[in-house]
Amino acid sequence: MLSSTELLTPRLLLRQWRQSDLEPFAVMNSDADVMRYYPATWSREQSDAFAQRVIRLIDQRGWGFWAVEERASGRFTGFVGLHIPSHDLPCSPCVEVGWRLAKPYWGLGYATEAAQLAVAFGFEQLRLEELVAFTAIANLKSRAVMERLGMQFDSEFDHPQVPVESGLRRHVLYRLQQTAPD
């Protein structure tokens, strides 16, 4: 296990979660725009339960879906990081890079900036050979982040955690391979 890690970009801090993150995280997860590509918005209880799971995983592994803080303001902006999905996916076993940001932080390049740092951590510190990302087919903004990360489209699949009747069940899978150093 690695010690809990803080990662820095010029504008962002990726860190372990704090109690003070739970309220803005719950507000973010109740926003219909933020959760547009999820089957439903989350209640406060669902939001807190997710945060507690990722906090435990970061404590256990030293990495995970880190809280993202805007360095200039100190504000919680969402999460970005690495995760081992627990559900059966066509790419399992795998490590995914993922993100979710509050709406005021969209369009600033934060998702790409933080995800680049998470990808570098995965390849350089964890020595992973591959990272994946997936989202609902219609989520063009997340797909654009995947492409900016250098990820390549792999395939489509039905996400087993999304209800069959949901128009969001069909997902795209992107992959990024570790490149050998020159």
CSV table of N, CA and C in Angstrom, one decimal:
chain,number,residue,atom,x,y,z
A,1,MET,N,0.8,-1.2,0.0
A,1,MET,CA,0.0,0.0,0.0
A,1,MET,C,0.9,1.3,0.0
A,2,LEU,N,0.4,2.3,-0.7
A,2,LEU,CA,1.1,3.5,-0.7
A,2,LEU,C,0.5,4.4,0.4
A,3,SER,N,1.3,5.3,0.9
A,3,SER,CA,0.6,6.2,1.8
A,3,SER,C,-0.3,7.1,1.1
A,4,SER,N,-1.4,7.6,1.8
A,4,SER,CA,-2.3,8.5,1.1
A,4,SER,C,-1.6,9.6,0.4
A,5,THR,N,-1.9,9.8,-0.8
A,5,THR,CA,-1.2,10.7,-1.6
A,5,THR,C,-2.0,12.0,-1.9
A,6,GLU,N,-1.3,13.1,-2.0
A,6,GLU,CA,-1.9,14.3,-2.5
A,6,GLU,C,-1.1,14.6,-3.8
A,7,LEU,N,-1.9,15.0,-4.8
A,7,LEU,CA,-1.3,15.3,-6.1
A,7,LEU,C,-1.7,16.7,-6.4
A,8,LEU,N,-0.7,17.4,-7.0
A,8,LEU,CA,-0.9,18.9,-7.3
A,8,LEU,C,-0.7,19.2,-8.8
A,9,THR,N,-1.6,20.0,-9.3
A,9,THR,CA,-1.4,20.7,-10.6
A,9,THR,C,-1.3,22.2,-10.2
A,10,PRO,N,-1.0,23.0,-11.2
A,10,PRO,CA,-0.9,24.4,-10.8
A,10,PRO,C,-2.2,25.0,-10.3
A,11,ARG,N,-3.4,24.4,-10.7
A,11,ARG,CA,-4.7,24.9,-10.3
A,11,ARG,C,-5.4,24.0,-9.3
A,12,LEU,N,-5.0,22.8,-9.2
A,12,LEU,CA,-5.8,21.8,-8.4
A,12,LEU,C,-5.0,21.0,-7.4
A,13,LEU,N,-5.7,20.5,-6.4
A,13,LEU,CA,-5.2,19.6,-5.4
A,13,LEU,C,-6.1,18.4,-5.4
A,14,LEU,N,-5.5,17.2,-5.6
A,14,LEU,CA,-6.2,15.9,-5.5
A,14,LEU,C,-5.8,15.4,-4.1
A,15,ARG,N,-6.8,15.1,-3.3
A,15,ARG,CA,-6.5,14.8,-1.9
A,15,ARG,C,-7.5,13.8,-1.3
A,16,GLN,N,-7.2,13.3,-0.1
A,16,GLN,CA,-8.2,12.6,0.6
A,16,GLN,C,-9.4,13.5,1.0
A,17,TRP,N,-10.5,12.9,1.1
A,17,TRP,CA,-11.7,13.6,1.4
A,17,TRP,C,-11.7,14.2,2.8
A,18,ARG,N,-12.4,15.3,3.0
A,18,ARG,CA,-12.7,15.9,4.4
A,18,ARG,C,-14.1,15.9,4.7
A,19,GLN,N,-14.5,15.9,5.9
A,19,GLN,CA,-15.9,16.0,6.3
A,19,GLN,C,-16.6,17.2,5.7
A,20,SER,N,-15.9,18.3,5.5
A,20,SER,CA,-16.4,19.5,4.9
A,20,SER,C,-16.8,19.3,3.4
A,21,ASP,N,-16.3,18.2,2.8
A,21,ASP,CA,-16.6,17.9,1.3
A,21,ASP,C,-18.0,17.3,1.2
A,22,LEU,N,-18.5,16.7,2.2
A,22,LEU,CA,-19.7,16.0,2.1
A,22,LEU,C,-20.9,16.8,1.6
A,23,GLU,N,-21.1,18.0,2.2
A,23,GLU,CA,-22.2,18.8,1.8
A,23,GLU,C,-22.1,19.3,0.4
A,24,PRO,N,-21.0,19.9,-0.1
A,24,PRO,CA,-21.0,20.2,-1.5
A,24,PRO,C,-21.0,19.0,-2.5
A,25,PHE,N,-20.5,17.9,-2.0
A,25,PHE,CA,-20.7,16.7,-2.8
A,25,PHE,C,-22.1,16.3,-3.0
A,26,ALA,N,-22.9,16.3,-1.9
A,26,ALA,CA,-24.3,16.0,-1.9
A,26,ALA,C,-25.1,16.9,-2.8
A,27,VAL,N,-24.7,18.2,-2.7
A,27,VAL,CA,-25.4,19.2,-3.6
A,27,VAL,C,-25.1,18.9,-5.0
A,28,MET,N,-23.8,18.6,-5.4
A,28,MET,CA,-23.4,18.2,-6.7
A,28,MET,C,-24.2,17.0,-7.2
A,29,ASN,N,-24.3,16.0,-6.4
A,29,ASN,CA,-25.0,14.7,-6.8
A,29,ASN,C,-26.5,14.8,-6.9
A,30,SER,N,-27.1,15.9,-6.3
A,30,SER,CA,-28.5,16.1,-6.5
A,30,SER,C,-28.8,17.0,-7.7
A,31,ASP,N,-27.8,17.5,-8.4
A,31,ASP,CA,-28.0,18.4,-9.5
A,31,ASP,C,-28.3,17.5,-10.8
A,32,ALA,N,-29.4,17.7,-11.4
A,32,ALA,CA,-29.9,16.9,-12.5
A,32,ALA,C,-28.9,17.0,-13.7
A,33,ASP,N,-28.3,18.2,-13.9
A,33,ASP,CA,-27.3,18.4,-15.0
A,33,ASP,C,-26.1,17.5,-14.7
A,34,VAL,N,-25.6,17.6,-13.5
A,34,VAL,CA,-24.4,16.8,-13.2
A,34,VAL,C,-24.6,15.3,-13.3
A,35,MET,N,-25.8,14.9,-13.0
A,35,MET,CA,-26.2,13.4,-13.0
A,35,MET,C,-26.9,13.0,-14.2
A,36,ARG,N,-26.9,13.8,-15.2
A,36,ARG,CA,-27.6,13.6,-16.5
A,36,ARG,C,-27.4,12.2,-17.1
A,37,TYR,N,-26.1,11.7,-17.0
A,37,TYR,CA,-25.8,10.4,-17.6
A,37,TYR,C,-25.7,9.3,-16.5
A,38,TYR,N,-26.4,9.5,-15.4
A,38,TYR,CA,-26.6,8.4,-14.4
A,38,TYR,C,-28.1,8.2,-14.4
A,39,PRO,N,-28.5,7.0,-13.9
A,39,PRO,CA,-29.9,6.7,-13.9
A,39,PRO,C,-30.8,7.6,-13.1
A,40,ALA,N,-30.2,8.3,-12.0
A,40,ALA,CA,-30.9,9.2,-11.2
A,40,ALA,C,-30.0,10.0,-10.4
A,41,THR,N,-30.5,11.1,-9.9
A,41,THR,CA,-29.7,11.9,-8.9
A,41,THR,C,-29.6,11.1,-7.6
A,42,TRP,N,-28.7,11.5,-6.7
A,42,TRP,CA,-28.5,10.8,-5.5
A,42,TRP,C,-29.1,11.6,-4.3
A,43,SER,N,-29.6,10.9,-3.4
A,43,SER,CA,-30.0,11.4,-2.1
A,43,SER,C,-28.7,11.7,-1.3
A,44,ARG,N,-28.9,12.5,-0.2
A,44,ARG,CA,-27.8,12.8,0.7
A,44,ARG,C,-27.2,11.5,1.2
A,45,GLU,N,-28.0,10.5,1.6
A,45,GLU,CA,-27.5,9.2,2.1
A,45,GLU,C,-26.7,8.5,1.1
A,46,GLN,N,-27.1,8.5,-0.2
A,46,GLN,CA,-26.4,7.8,-1.2
A,46,GLN,C,-25.0,8.5,-1.5
A,47,SER,N,-25.1,9.8,-1.5
A,47,SER,CA,-23.9,10.6,-1.7
A,47,SER,C,-22.9,10.4,-0.6
A,48,ASP,N,-23.3,10.4,0.7
A,48,ASP,CA,-22.4,10.2,1.8
A,48,ASP,C,-21.9,8.8,1.8
A,49,ALA,N,-22.7,7.8,1.4
A,49,ALA,CA,-22.2,6.4,1.4
A,49,ALA,C,-21.1,6.2,0.4
A,50,PHE,N,-21.3,6.8,-0.8
A,50,PHE,CA,-20.3,6.8,-1.8
A,50,PHE,C,-19.0,7.4,-1.3
A,51,ALA,N,-19.1,8.6,-0.7
A,51,ALA,CA,-17.9,9.3,-0.2
A,51,ALA,C,-17.2,8.4,0.8
A,52,GLN,N,-18.0,7.8,1.7
A,52,GLN,CA,-17.3,7.0,2.8
A,52,GLN,C,-16.6,5.8,2.2
A,53,ARG,N,-17.2,5.2,1.1
A,53,ARG,CA,-16.5,4.0,0.4
A,53,ARG,C,-15.2,4.5,-0.2
A,54,VAL,N,-15.2,5.6,-0.9
A,54,VAL,CA,-13.9,6.1,-1.5
A,54,VAL,C,-12.9,6.5,-0.5
A,55,ILE,N,-13.4,7.1,0.6
A,55,ILE,CA,-12.4,7.4,1.7
A,55,ILE,C,-11.7,6.2,2.2
A,56,ARG,N,-12.5,5.1,2.5
A,56,ARG,CA,-12.0,3.9,3.0
A,56,ARG,C,-11.0,3.3,2.0
A,57,LEU,N,-11.3,3.3,0.7
A,57,LEU,CA,-10.4,2.8,-0.3
A,57,LEU,C,-9.1,3.5,-0.4
A,58,ILE,N,-9.2,4.9,-0.3
A,58,ILE,CA,-8.0,5.6,-0.3
A,58,ILE,C,-7.1,5.3,0.9
A,59,ASP,N,-7.8,5.2,2.1
A,59,ASP,CA,-7.1,4.8,3.3
A,59,ASP,C,-6.4,3.4,3.1
A,60,GLN,N,-7.1,2.5,2.5
A,60,GLN,CA,-6.5,1.1,2.3
A,60,GLN,C,-5.4,1.1,1.3
A,61,ARG,N,-5.6,1.7,0.1
A,61,ARG,CA,-4.7,1.6,-1.0
A,61,ARG,C,-3.7,2.7,-1.1
A,62,GLY,N,-4.1,3.9,-0.6
A,62,GLY,CA,-3.3,5.1,-0.8
A,62,GLY,C,-3.7,5.9,-2.1
A,63,TRP,N,-4.7,5.4,-2.8
A,63,TRP,CA,-5.2,6.0,-4.0
A,63,TRP,C,-6.6,5.7,-4.2
A,64,GLY,N,-7.3,6.4,-5.2
A,64,GLY,CA,-8.7,6.2,-5.5
A,64,GLY,C,-9.3,7.4,-6.1
A,65,PHE,N,-10.6,7.6,-5.9
A,65,PHE,CA,-11.3,8.7,-6.4
A,65,PHE,C,-11.0,9.9,-5.4
A,66,TRP,N,-10.0,10.7,-5.7
A,66,TRP,CA,-9.6,11.7,-4.8
A,66,TRP,C,-10.6,12.9,-4.8
A,67,ALA,N,-10.8,13.6,-3.7
A,67,ALA,CA,-11.5,14.9,-3.8
A,67,ALA,C,-10.6,15.9,-4.5
A,68,VAL,N,-11.2,16.7,-5.3
A,68,VAL,CA,-10.5,17.7,-6.0
A,68,VAL,C,-10.8,19.1,-5.4
A,69,GLU,N,-9.8,19.8,-5.1
A,69,GLU,CA,-9.9,21.2,-4.5
A,69,GLU,C,-9.3,22.2,-5.5
A,70,GLU,N,-10.0,23.2,-5.7
A,70,GLU,CA,-9.4,24.3,-6.5
A,70,GLU,C,-8.4,25.1,-5.6
A,71,ARG,N,-7.2,25.1,-5.9
A,71,ARG,CA,-6.2,25.7,-5.1
A,71,ARG,C,-6.4,27.1,-4.8
A,72,ALA,N,-6.8,27.9,-5.7
A,72,ALA,CA,-6.9,29.4,-5.5
A,72,ALA,C,-8.0,29.7,-4.5
A,73,SER,N,-9.1,28.9,-4.5
A,73,SER,CA,-10.2,29.2,-3.6
A,73,SER,C,-10.3,28.3,-2.4
A,74,GLY,N,-9.7,27.1,-2.5
A,74,GLY,CA,-9.8,26.1,-1.5
A,74,GLY,C,-11.2,25.4,-1.6
A,75,ARG,N,-11.9,25.6,-2.7
A,75,ARG,CA,-13.3,25.0,-2.8
A,75,ARG,C,-13.2,23.5,-3.3
A,76,PHE,N,-14.1,22.7,-2.8
A,76,PHE,CA,-14.3,21.4,-3.3
A,76,PHE,C,-14.9,21.5,-4.7
A,77,THR,N,-14.4,20.8,-5.7
A,77,THR,CA,-14.9,20.9,-7.0
A,77,THR,C,-15.5,19.6,-7.5
A,78,GLY,N,-15.2,18.5,-6.9
A,78,GLY,CA,-15.7,17.2,-7.3
A,78,GLY,C,-14.7,16.1,-7.0
A,79,PHE,N,-14.7,15.0,-7.8
A,79,PHE,CA,-13.7,14.0,-7.6
A,79,PHE,C,-13.1,13.6,-8.9
A,80,VAL,N,-11.8,13.1,-8.9
A,80,VAL,CA,-11.1,12.6,-10.0
A,80,VAL,C,-10.2,11.6,-9.5
A,81,GLY,N,-10.0,10.5,-10.2
A,81,GLY,CA,-9.0,9.5,-9.8
A,81,GLY,C,-9.1,8.2,-10.4
A,82,LEU,N,-8.7,7.2,-9.7
A,82,LEU,CA,-8.6,5.8,-10.2
A,82,LEU,C,-9.4,4.9,-9.3
A,83,HIS,N,-10.0,3.9,-9.9
A,83,HIS,CA,-10.9,3.0,-9.1
A,83,HIS,C,-10.9,1.6,-9.8
A,84,ILE,N,-11.1,0.6,-9.0
A,84,ILE,CA,-11.3,-0.8,-9.5
A,84,ILE,C,-12.8,-1.0,-9.4
A,85,PRO,N,-13.4,-1.1,-10.6
A,85,PRO,CA,-14.9,-1.3,-10.6
A,85,PRO,C,-15.2,-2.6,-9.9
A,86,SER,N,-16.3,-2.6,-9.2
A,86,SER,CA,-16.7,-3.9,-8.5
A,86,SER,C,-17.7,-4.7,-9.3
A,87,HIS,N,-18.2,-4.1,-10.4
A,87,HIS,CA,-19.2,-4.9,-11.2
A,87,HIS,C,-18.5,-5.5,-12.3
A,88,ASP,N,-19.1,-6.5,-12.9
A,88,ASP,CA,-18.6,-7.3,-14.0
A,88,ASP,C,-18.7,-6.5,-15.3
A,89,LEU,N,-17.6,-6.1,-15.8
A,89,LEU,CA,-17.6,-5.3,-17.1
A,89,LEU,C,-16.8,-6.1,-18.1
A,90,PRO,N,-16.9,-5.8,-19.4
A,90,PRO,CA,-16.2,-6.5,-20.4
A,90,PRO,C,-14.7,-6.3,-20.3
A,91,CYS,N,-14.2,-5.3,-19.5
A,91,CYS,CA,-12.8,-5.0,-19.4
A,91,CYS,C,-12.3,-5.5,-18.0
A,92,SER,N,-13.1,-6.1,-17.2
A,92,SER,CA,-12.7,-6.6,-15.9
A,92,SER,C,-11.8,-7.8,-15.9
A,93,PRO,N,-10.8,-7.8,-15.0
A,93,PRO,CA,-10.4,-6.9,-14.0
A,93,PRO,C,-9.7,-5.7,-14.7
A,94,CYS,N,-10.0,-4.5,-14.1
A,94,CYS,CA,-9.4,-3.3,-14.7
A,94,CYS,C,-9.3,-2.2,-13.6
A,95,VAL,N,-8.6,-1.1,-14.0
A,95,VAL,CA,-8.6,0.1,-13.2
A,95,VAL,C,-9.1,1.2,-14.1
A,96,GLU,N,-10.1,1.9,-13.6
A,96,GLU,CA,-10.7,3.0,-14.4
A,96,GLU,C,-10.2,4.3,-13.9
A,97,VAL,N,-10.1,5.3,-14.8
A,97,VAL,CA,-9.9,6.7,-14.5
A,97,VAL,C,-11.3,7.3,-14.6
A,98,GLY,N,-11.7,8.1,-13.6
A,98,GLY,CA,-13.0,8.6,-13.6
A,98,GLY,C,-13.1,10.0,-13.0
A,99,TRP,N,-14.2,10.7,-13.2
A,99,TRP,CA,-14.3,12.1,-12.7
A,99,TRP,C,-15.8,12.5,-12.6
A,100,ARG,N,-16.0,13.4,-11.8
A,100,ARG,CA,-17.3,14.1,-11.7
A,100,ARG,C,-17.1,15.4,-11.0
A,101,LEU,N,-17.5,16.5,-11.7
A,101,LEU,CA,-17.2,17.8,-11.2
A,101,LEU,C,-18.5,18.6,-11.0
A,102,ALA,N,-18.6,19.4,-10.1
A,102,ALA,CA,-19.8,20.3,-9.9
A,102,ALA,C,-19.9,21.3,-11.1
A,103,LYS,N,-21.1,21.6,-11.5
A,103,LYS,CA,-21.3,22.4,-12.7
A,103,LYS,C,-20.6,23.7,-12.7
A,104,PRO,N,-20.3,24.5,-11.7
A,104,PRO,CA,-19.6,25.7,-11.8
A,104,PRO,C,-18.1,25.5,-12.3
A,105,TYR,N,-17.7,24.3,-12.3
A,105,TYR,CA,-16.3,24.0,-12.6
A,105,TYR,C,-16.2,23.3,-14.0
A,106,TRP,N,-17.3,23.2,-14.7
A,106,TRP,CA,-17.3,22.7,-16.1
A,106,TRP,C,-16.7,23.7,-17.0
A,107,GLY,N,-16.0,23.2,-18.1
A,107,GLY,CA,-15.5,24.1,-19.1
A,107,GLY,C,-14.3,24.8,-18.8
A,108,LEU,N,-13.6,24.5,-17.7
A,108,LEU,CA,-12.4,25.1,-17.3
A,108,LEU,C,-11.1,24.2,-17.5
A,109,GLY,N,-11.4,23.1,-18.0
A,109,GLY,CA,-10.3,22.1,-18.2
A,109,GLY,C,-9.8,21.4,-17.0
A,110,TYR,N,-10.6,21.5,-15.9
A,110,TYR,CA,-10.3,20.8,-14.7
A,110,TYR,C,-10.3,19.3,-14.8
A,111,ALA,N,-11.3,18.8,-15.4
A,111,ALA,CA,-11.4,17.3,-15.5
A,111,ALA,C,-10.2,16.7,-16.2
A,112,THR,N,-9.8,17.3,-17.3
A,112,THR,CA,-8.7,16.8,-18.1
A,112,THR,C,-7.4,17.0,-17.3
A,113,GLU,N,-7.2,18.2,-16.7
A,113,GLU,CA,-6.0,18.5,-15.9
A,113,GLU,C,-5.8,17.5,-14.8
A,114,ALA,N,-6.9,17.3,-14.0
A,114,ALA,CA,-6.8,16.3,-12.9
A,114,ALA,C,-6.7,14.9,-13.4
A,115,ALA,N,-7.4,14.5,-14.4
A,115,ALA,CA,-7.3,13.2,-14.9
A,115,ALA,C,-5.9,12.8,-15.5
A,116,GLN,N,-5.3,13.8,-16.1
A,116,GLN,CA,-3.9,13.6,-16.6
A,116,GLN,C,-3.0,13.2,-15.4
A,117,LEU,N,-3.2,13.9,-14.3
A,117,LEU,CA,-2.4,13.6,-13.1
A,117,LEU,C,-2.7,12.2,-12.6
A,118,ALA,N,-4.0,11.8,-12.6
A,118,ALA,CA,-4.3,10.5,-12.1
A,118,ALA,C,-3.8,9.4,-13.0
A,119,VAL,N,-3.8,9.7,-14.3
A,119,VAL,CA,-3.3,8.7,-15.3
A,119,VAL,C,-1.8,8.6,-15.1
A,120,ALA,N,-1.1,9.7,-14.9
A,120,ALA,CA,0.4,9.6,-14.7
A,120,ALA,C,0.7,8.8,-13.4
A,121,PHE,N,-0.1,9.1,-12.3
A,121,PHE,CA,0.0,8.3,-11.1
A,121,PHE,C,-0.2,6.8,-11.3
A,122,GLY,N,-1.2,6.5,-12.1
A,122,GLY,CA,-1.5,5.1,-12.3
A,122,GLY,C,-0.3,4.4,-13.1
A,123,PHE,N,0.2,5.1,-14.1
A,123,PHE,CA,1.3,4.5,-14.8
A,123,PHE,C,2.7,4.5,-14.1
A,124,GLU,N,3.0,5.6,-13.5
A,124,GLU,CA,4.3,5.8,-12.9
A,124,GLU,C,4.4,5.2,-11.5
A,125,GLN,N,3.4,5.4,-10.7
A,125,GLN,CA,3.5,4.9,-9.3
A,125,GLN,C,2.9,3.5,-9.1
A,126,LEU,N,1.8,3.3,-9.8
A,126,LEU,CA,1.2,1.9,-9.6
A,126,LEU,C,1.7,0.9,-10.7
A,127,ARG,N,2.4,1.4,-11.6
A,127,ARG,CA,3.0,0.6,-12.7
A,127,ARG,C,1.9,-0.2,-13.5
A,128,LEU,N,0.7,0.4,-13.6
A,128,LEU,CA,-0.3,-0.2,-14.4
A,128,LEU,C,0.0,-0.3,-15.9
A,129,GLU,N,-0.4,-1.3,-16.5
A,129,GLU,CA,-0.2,-1.4,-18.0
A,129,GLU,C,-1.3,-0.7,-18.8
A,130,GLU,N,-2.5,-0.6,-18.2
A,130,GLU,CA,-3.6,-0.1,-18.9
A,130,GLU,C,-4.6,0.6,-17.9
A,131,LEU,N,-5.2,1.6,-18.4
A,131,LEU,CA,-6.3,2.3,-17.7
A,131,LEU,C,-7.5,2.3,-18.7
A,132,VAL,N,-8.7,2.2,-18.1
A,132,VAL,CA,-9.9,2.3,-18.9
A,132,VAL,C,-10.8,3.4,-18.4
A,133,ALA,N,-11.7,3.8,-19.3
A,133,ALA,CA,-12.8,4.8,-18.9
A,133,ALA,C,-14.0,4.4,-19.6
A,134,PHE,N,-15.2,4.6,-19.0
A,134,PHE,CA,-16.4,4.3,-19.7
A,134,PHE,C,-17.5,5.3,-19.3
A,135,THR,N,-18.5,5.4,-20.1
A,135,THR,CA,-19.6,6.3,-19.9
A,135,THR,C,-20.7,6.0,-20.8
A,136,ALA,N,-21.9,6.6,-20.5
A,136,ALA,CA,-23.0,6.4,-21.4
A,136,ALA,C,-22.7,7.0,-22.8
A,137,ILE,N,-23.2,6.3,-23.9
A,137,ILE,CA,-22.8,6.7,-25.2
A,137,ILE,C,-23.0,8.2,-25.5
A,138,ALA,N,-24.1,8.8,-24.9
A,138,ALA,CA,-24.5,10.2,-25.2
A,138,ALA,C,-23.6,11.2,-24.4
A,139,ASN,N,-22.8,10.7,-23.5
A,139,ASN,CA,-22.0,11.7,-22.7
A,139,ASN,C,-20.8,12.2,-23.5
A,140,LEU,N,-21.0,13.1,-24.4
A,140,LEU,CA,-20.0,13.5,-25.3
A,140,LEU,C,-18.9,14.3,-24.6
A,141,LYS,N,-19.2,15.0,-23.5
A,141,LYS,CA,-18.2,15.8,-22.8
A,141,LYS,C,-17.2,14.9,-22.1
A,142,SER,N,-17.7,13.8,-21.5
A,142,SER,CA,-16.7,12.9,-20.9
A,142,SER,C,-15.9,12.1,-21.9
A,143,ARG,N,-16.6,11.8,-23.0
A,143,ARG,CA,-15.8,11.2,-24.1
A,143,ARG,C,-14.7,12.1,-24.6
A,144,ALA,N,-15.0,13.4,-24.7
A,144,ALA,CA,-14.0,14.3,-25.2
A,144,ALA,C,-12.8,14.3,-24.2
A,145,VAL,N,-13.1,14.3,-22.9
A,145,VAL,CA,-12.0,14.2,-21.9
A,145,VAL,C,-11.2,12.9,-22.1
A,146,MET,N,-11.8,11.8,-22.3
A,146,MET,CA,-11.1,10.6,-22.6
A,146,MET,C,-10.2,10.7,-23.8
A,147,GLU,N,-10.7,11.3,-24.9
A,147,GLU,CA,-9.9,11.5,-26.1
A,147,GLU,C,-8.7,12.5,-25.8
A,148,ARG,N,-9.0,13.5,-25.0
A,148,ARG,CA,-7.8,14.5,-24.7
A,148,ARG,C,-6.8,13.8,-23.9
A,149,LEU,N,-7.2,12.7,-23.1
A,149,LEU,CA,-6.2,11.9,-22.3
A,149,LEU,C,-5.4,11.0,-23.2
A,150,GLY,N,-5.8,10.9,-24.5
A,150,GLY,CA,-5.1,10.0,-25.4
A,150,GLY,C,-5.7,8.6,-25.4
A,151,MET,N,-6.9,8.4,-24.8
A,151,MET,CA,-7.6,7.1,-24.8
A,151,MET,C,-8.2,6.9,-26.1
A,152,GLN,N,-8.3,5.6,-26.4
A,152,GLN,CA,-8.8,5.1,-27.7
A,152,GLN,C,-10.1,4.4,-27.5
A,153,PHE,N,-11.1,4.7,-28.3
A,153,PHE,CA,-12.4,4.0,-28.3
A,153,PHE,C,-12.1,2.5,-28.5
A,154,ASP,N,-12.7,1.6,-27.7
A,154,ASP,CA,-12.6,0.2,-27.8
A,154,ASP,C,-13.9,-0.5,-28.2
A,155,SER,N,-15.0,-0.2,-27.5
A,155,SER,CA,-16.2,-1.0,-27.8
A,155,SER,C,-17.4,-0.3,-27.1
A,156,GLU,N,-18.6,-0.9,-27.4
A,156,GLU,CA,-19.8,-0.5,-26.6
A,156,GLU,C,-20.2,-1.7,-25.8
A,157,PHE,N,-20.9,-1.5,-24.7
A,157,PHE,CA,-21.4,-2.6,-23.9
A,157,PHE,C,-22.6,-2.1,-23.1
A,158,ASP,N,-23.4,-3.0,-22.6
A,158,ASP,CA,-24.5,-2.7,-21.7
A,158,ASP,C,-24.0,-2.7,-20.3
A,159,HIS,N,-24.1,-1.6,-19.6
A,159,HIS,CA,-23.6,-1.5,-18.2
A,159,HIS,C,-24.5,-2.3,-17.3
A,160,PRO,N,-23.9,-3.3,-16.6
A,160,PRO,CA,-24.8,-4.2,-15.7
A,160,PRO,C,-25.4,-3.5,-14.5
A,161,GLN,N,-25.0,-2.3,-14.1
A,161,GLN,CA,-25.6,-1.6,-13.0
A,161,GLN,C,-26.7,-0.6,-13.4
A,162,VAL,N,-26.9,-0.5,-14.7
A,162,VAL,CA,-27.9,0.5,-15.2
A,162,VAL,C,-29.1,-0.4,-15.6
A,163,PRO,N,-30.3,0.1,-15.2
A,163,PRO,CA,-31.5,-0.7,-15.5
A,163,PRO,C,-31.7,-0.9,-17.0
A,164,VAL,N,-32.2,-2.1,-17.4
A,164,VAL,CA,-32.4,-2.4,-18.8
A,164,VAL,C,-33.2,-1.4,-19.5
A,165,GLU,N,-34.3,-0.9,-18.8
A,165,GLU,CA,-35.2,0.1,-19.5
A,165,GLU,C,-34.6,1.5,-19.6
A,166,SER,N,-33.4,1.7,-19.0
A,166,SER,CA,-32.8,3.0,-19.1
A,166,SER,C,-32.1,3.3,-20.5
A,167,GLY,N,-32.3,4.5,-21.0
A,167,GLY,CA,-31.6,4.9,-22.2
A,167,GLY,C,-30.1,5.1,-22.0
A,168,LEU,N,-29.7,5.0,-20.7
A,168,LEU,CA,-28.3,5.2,-20.4
A,168,LEU,C,-27.5,3.8,-20.3
A,169,ARG,N,-28.2,2.7,-20.5
A,169,ARG,CA,-27.6,1.4,-20.3
A,169,ARG,C,-26.4,1.2,-21.2
A,170,ARG,N,-26.5,1.6,-22.4
A,170,ARG,CA,-25.5,1.4,-23.4
A,170,ARG,C,-24.3,2.3,-23.2
A,171,HIS,N,-23.1,1.8,-23.0
A,171,HIS,CA,-21.9,2.6,-22.6
A,171,HIS,C,-20.8,2.4,-23.7
A,172,VAL,N,-19.9,3.3,-23.7
A,172,VAL,CA,-18.7,3.2,-24.5
A,172,VAL,C,-17.5,2.9,-23.6
A,173,LEU,N,-16.6,2.1,-24.1
A,173,LEU,CA,-15.3,1.8,-23.3
A,173,LEU,C,-14.2,2.4,-24.1
A,174,TYR,N,-13.3,3.1,-23.4
A,174,TYR,CA,-12.1,3.6,-23.9
A,174,TYR,C,-10.9,3.0,-23.1
A,175,ARG,N,-9.8,2.9,-23.8
A,175,ARG,CA,-8.6,2.3,-23.2
A,175,ARG,C,-7.4,3.2,-23.4
A,176,LEU,N,-6.4,3.1,-22.5
A,176,LEU,CA,-5.2,3.8,-22.6
A,176,LEU,C,-4.1,2.8,-22.2
A,177,GLN,N,-3.1,2.6,-23.0
A,177,GLN,CA,-2.0,1.6,-22.7
A,177,GLN,C,-0.8,2.5,-22.2
A,178,GLN,N,-0.1,1.9,-21.3
A,178,GLN,CA,1.2,2.5,-20.8
A,178,GLN,C,2.1,2.4,-22.0
A,179,THR,N,2.8,3.4,-22.3
A,179,THR,CA,3.8,3.4,-23.3
A,179,THR,C,5.2,3.2,-22.7
A,180,ALA,N,6.0,2.5,-23.4
A,180,ALA,CA,7.4,2.2,-22.9
A,180,ALA,C,8.2,3.5,-23.0
A,181,PRO,N,9.0,3.8,-22.0
A,181,PRO,CA,9.8,5.0,-22.0
A,181,PRO,C,10.8,4.9,-23.1
A,182,ASP,N,11.2,6.1,-23.7
A,182,ASP,CA,12.2,6.2,-24.8
A,182,ASP,C,13.6,6.0,-24.3
